[in-house]
Short mmCIF file of C-alpha atoms in Angstrom, two decimals:
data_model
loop_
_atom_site.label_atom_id
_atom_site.label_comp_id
_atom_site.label_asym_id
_atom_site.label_seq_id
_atom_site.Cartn_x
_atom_site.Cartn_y
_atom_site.Cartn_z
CA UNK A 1 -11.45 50.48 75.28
CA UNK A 2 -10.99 46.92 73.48
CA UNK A 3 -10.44 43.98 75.73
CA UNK A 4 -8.28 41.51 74.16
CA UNK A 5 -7.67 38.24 75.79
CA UNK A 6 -5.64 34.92 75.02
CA UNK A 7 -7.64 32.10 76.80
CA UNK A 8 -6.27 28.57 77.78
CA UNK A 9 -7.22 26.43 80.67
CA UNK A 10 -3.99 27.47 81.98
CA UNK A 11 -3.35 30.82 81.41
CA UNK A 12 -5.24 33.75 80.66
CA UNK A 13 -3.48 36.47 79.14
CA UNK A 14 -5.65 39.95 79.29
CA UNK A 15 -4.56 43.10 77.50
CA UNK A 16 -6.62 46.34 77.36
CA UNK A 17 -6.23 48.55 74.69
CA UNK A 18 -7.36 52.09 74.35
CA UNK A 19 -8.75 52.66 70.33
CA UNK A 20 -4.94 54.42 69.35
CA UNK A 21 -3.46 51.17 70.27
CA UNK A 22 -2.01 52.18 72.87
CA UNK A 23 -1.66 49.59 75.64
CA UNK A 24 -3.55 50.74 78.75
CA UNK A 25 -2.76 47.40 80.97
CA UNK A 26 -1.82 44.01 80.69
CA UNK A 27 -2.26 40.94 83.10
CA UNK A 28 -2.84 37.53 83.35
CA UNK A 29 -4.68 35.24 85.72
CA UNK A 30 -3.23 31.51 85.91
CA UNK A 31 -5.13 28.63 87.17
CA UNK A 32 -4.43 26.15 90.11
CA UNK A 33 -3.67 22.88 88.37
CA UNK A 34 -6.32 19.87 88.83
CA UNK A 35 -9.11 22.03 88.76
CA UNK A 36 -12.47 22.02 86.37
CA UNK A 37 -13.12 24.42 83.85
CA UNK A 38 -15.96 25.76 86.01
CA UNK A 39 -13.89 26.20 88.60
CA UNK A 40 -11.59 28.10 86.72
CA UNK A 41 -14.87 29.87 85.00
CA UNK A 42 -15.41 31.18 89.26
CA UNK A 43 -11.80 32.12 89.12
CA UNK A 44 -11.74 34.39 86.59
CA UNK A 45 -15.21 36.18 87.22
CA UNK A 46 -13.53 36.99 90.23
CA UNK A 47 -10.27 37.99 88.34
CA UNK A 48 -12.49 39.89 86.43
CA UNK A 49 -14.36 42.34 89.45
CA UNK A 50 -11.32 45.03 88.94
CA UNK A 51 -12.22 45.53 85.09
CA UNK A 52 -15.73 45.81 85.38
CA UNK A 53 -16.06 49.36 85.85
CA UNK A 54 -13.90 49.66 82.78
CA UNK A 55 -15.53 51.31 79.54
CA UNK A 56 -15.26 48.53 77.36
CA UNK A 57 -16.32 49.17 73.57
CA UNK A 58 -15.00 45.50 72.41
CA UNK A 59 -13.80 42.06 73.46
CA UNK A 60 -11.37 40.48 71.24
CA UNK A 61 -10.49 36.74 71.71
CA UNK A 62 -7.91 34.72 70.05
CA UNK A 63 -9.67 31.50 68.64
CA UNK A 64 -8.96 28.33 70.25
CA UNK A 65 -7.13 25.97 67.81
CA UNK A 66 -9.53 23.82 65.08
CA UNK A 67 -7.25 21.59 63.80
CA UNK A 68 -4.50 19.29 64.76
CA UNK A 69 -1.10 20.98 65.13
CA UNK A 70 1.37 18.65 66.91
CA UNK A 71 2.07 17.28 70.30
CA UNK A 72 0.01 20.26 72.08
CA UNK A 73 -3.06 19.91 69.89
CA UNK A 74 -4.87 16.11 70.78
CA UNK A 75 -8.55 16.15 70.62
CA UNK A 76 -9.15 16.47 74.00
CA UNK A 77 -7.18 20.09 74.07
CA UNK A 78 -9.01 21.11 71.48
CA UNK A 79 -12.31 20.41 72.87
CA UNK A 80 -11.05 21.57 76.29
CA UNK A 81 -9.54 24.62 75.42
CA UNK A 82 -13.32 25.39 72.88
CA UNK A 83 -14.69 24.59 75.63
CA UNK A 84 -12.96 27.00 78.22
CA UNK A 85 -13.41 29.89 75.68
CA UNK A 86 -16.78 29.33 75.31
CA UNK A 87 -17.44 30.02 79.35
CA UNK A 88 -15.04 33.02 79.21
CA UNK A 89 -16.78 34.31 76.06
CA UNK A 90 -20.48 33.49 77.77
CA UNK A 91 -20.09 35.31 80.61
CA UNK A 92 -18.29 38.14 78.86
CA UNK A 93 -21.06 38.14 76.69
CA UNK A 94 -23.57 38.17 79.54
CA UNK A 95 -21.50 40.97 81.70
CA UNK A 96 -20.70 43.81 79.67
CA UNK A 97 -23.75 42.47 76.62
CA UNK A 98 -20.76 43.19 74.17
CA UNK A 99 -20.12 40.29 71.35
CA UNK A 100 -16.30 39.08 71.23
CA UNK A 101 -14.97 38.85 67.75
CA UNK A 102 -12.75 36.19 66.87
CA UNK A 103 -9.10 36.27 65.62
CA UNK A 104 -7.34 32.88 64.77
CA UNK A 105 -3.76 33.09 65.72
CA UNK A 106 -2.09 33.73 62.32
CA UNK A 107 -4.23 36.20 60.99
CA UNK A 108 -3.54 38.08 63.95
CA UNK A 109 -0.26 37.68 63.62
CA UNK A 110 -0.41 38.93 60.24
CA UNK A 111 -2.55 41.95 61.09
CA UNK A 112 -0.51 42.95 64.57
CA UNK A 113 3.35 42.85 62.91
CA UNK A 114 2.75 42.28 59.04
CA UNK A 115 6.59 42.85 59.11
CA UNK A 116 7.34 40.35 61.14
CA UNK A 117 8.71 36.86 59.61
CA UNK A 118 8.08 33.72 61.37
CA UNK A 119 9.98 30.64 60.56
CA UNK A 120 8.17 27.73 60.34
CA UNK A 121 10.89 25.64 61.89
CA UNK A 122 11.39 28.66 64.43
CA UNK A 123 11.30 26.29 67.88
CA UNK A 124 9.25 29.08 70.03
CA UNK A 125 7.29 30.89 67.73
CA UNK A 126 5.41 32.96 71.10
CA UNK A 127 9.03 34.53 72.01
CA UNK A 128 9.18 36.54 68.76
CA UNK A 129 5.65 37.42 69.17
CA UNK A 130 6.43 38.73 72.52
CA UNK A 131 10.17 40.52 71.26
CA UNK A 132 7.26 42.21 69.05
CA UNK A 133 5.64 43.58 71.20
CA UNK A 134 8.71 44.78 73.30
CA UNK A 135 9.80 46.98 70.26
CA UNK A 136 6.19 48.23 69.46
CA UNK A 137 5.77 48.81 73.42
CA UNK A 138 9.27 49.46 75.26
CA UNK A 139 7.63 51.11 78.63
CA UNK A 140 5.64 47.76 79.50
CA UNK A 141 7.12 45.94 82.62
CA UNK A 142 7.29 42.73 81.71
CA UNK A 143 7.65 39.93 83.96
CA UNK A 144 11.00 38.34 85.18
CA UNK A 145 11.30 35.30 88.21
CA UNK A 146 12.83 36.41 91.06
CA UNK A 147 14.65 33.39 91.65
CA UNK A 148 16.51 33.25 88.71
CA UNK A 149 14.81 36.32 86.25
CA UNK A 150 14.00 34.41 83.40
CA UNK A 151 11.30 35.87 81.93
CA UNK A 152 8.19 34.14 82.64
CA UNK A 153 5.58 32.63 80.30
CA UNK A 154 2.93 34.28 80.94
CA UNK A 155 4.38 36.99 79.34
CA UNK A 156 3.89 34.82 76.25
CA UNK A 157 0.19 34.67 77.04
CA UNK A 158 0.09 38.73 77.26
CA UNK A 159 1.93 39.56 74.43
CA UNK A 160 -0.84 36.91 72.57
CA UNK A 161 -3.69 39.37 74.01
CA UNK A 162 -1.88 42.79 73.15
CA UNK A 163 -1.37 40.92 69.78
CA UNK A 164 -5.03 40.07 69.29
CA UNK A 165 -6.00 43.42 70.42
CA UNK A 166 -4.06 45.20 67.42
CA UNK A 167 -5.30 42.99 64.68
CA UNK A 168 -8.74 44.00 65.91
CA UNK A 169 -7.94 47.47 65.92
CA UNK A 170 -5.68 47.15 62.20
CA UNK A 171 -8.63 45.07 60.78
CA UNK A 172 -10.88 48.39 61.75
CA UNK A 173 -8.80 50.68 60.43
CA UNK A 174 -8.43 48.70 57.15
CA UNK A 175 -12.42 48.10 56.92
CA UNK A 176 -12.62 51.76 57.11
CA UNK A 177 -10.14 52.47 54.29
CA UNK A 178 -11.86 50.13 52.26
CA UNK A 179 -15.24 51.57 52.54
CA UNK A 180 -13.97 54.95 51.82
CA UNK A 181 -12.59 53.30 48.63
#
C-alpha cells in the first residue's frame, strides 16, 4: 500500500493507494485555526492511530513550494508550510521506518494525467486536478456541504494526495520499463 499525502498547515489531504492504483481510501484531517505547528503535529499523530495497522510499502508527499508563486507563496508560507512537512515526514519516518519520496506539484501532475492540459491563466488550477480524478475514479464519494452542497475544498487537498500517489506509482512503472530497456 502507498500512502500519499498533500500536507499544509491547514489541510491534510491523505490518499491510500493499493500498488494497481487503485484508490483504497481517501481522507483529510483539517486543523483548528490559531494553533502551532506542533500542535497540529499532536493532531495528526492522533489522526493517524486508524492507519497504523495499515501495510504500508511507501509514503509519497507532495513537496512544499520552493519558490515564490504569487499572493499564497510569501516567505513565511514557505518556511511554514517546509516546516509542517518536515514534522509530518519525521514522524512518518520514525513510525512506519519507511522514507517518503518527494513529488513537486507539476511533475506530478505530469506523471498522474499526462493528458491533461492546464492553462496557465486557468483561475483554479486544483478543480481540474480534482475533475481528474473524478473521471479516473467515478465510485469515490466525494464531499458536498450540507448547507448548500458545494463541494468542499478539501476535496481539492485529496484529489492532490490521490494525484501524488499515481505519479509515484507511474514513475515506478516507467523506471521499470526503462531498466528492462
Amino acid at each position: 500500500m502507498v500512502l500519499a499525502l498533500d500536507i499544509s498547515s491547514t489541510v491534510i489531504g491523505v490518499a491510500i493507494l493499493a500498488k494497481d492504483g487503485k484508490v483504497h481510501e481517501i481522507s483529510y484531517i483539517k486543523f483548528k485555526p490559531k494553533t502551532s505547528l506542533f500542535e497540529k503535529l499532536d493532531e495528526f499523530i492522533k489522526f493517524f492511530e486508524k492507519y497504523s495497522a495499515f501495510p504500508f510499502e511507501n509514503i509519497v508527499i507532495e513537496e512544499p513550494l520552493k519558490r515564490f508563486a504569487g499572493k499564497f507563496s510569501s516567505a513565511d508560507t514557505i518556511q511554514k508550510l517546509t516546516q509542517m512537512n518536515s514534522l509530518i515526514s519525521g514522524f512518518l519516518y520514525k513510525k512506519l521506518n519507511i522514507e517518503p519520496v518527494y513529488f513537486n506539484v507539476q511533475q506530478a501532475r505530469k506523471l498522474a494525467f499526462p493528458e491533461l492540459i492546464i492553462p496557465k491563466t486557468f483561475p483554479n488550477k486544483k478543480y481540474l486536478i480534482w475533475e481528474a480524478c473524478l473521471k479516473m475514479f467515478p465510485t469515490i464519494n466525494w464531499l458536498y456541504s450540507s448547507k448548500n452542497g458545494k463541494l468542499l475544498d478539501e476535496n481539492f487537498d485529496m484529489a492532490d494526495a490521490i494525484t501524488v500517489g499515481l505519479a509515484f506509482l507511474t514513475d515506478n512503472i516507467n523506471k521499470k520499463i526503462r531498466e528492462k530497456n
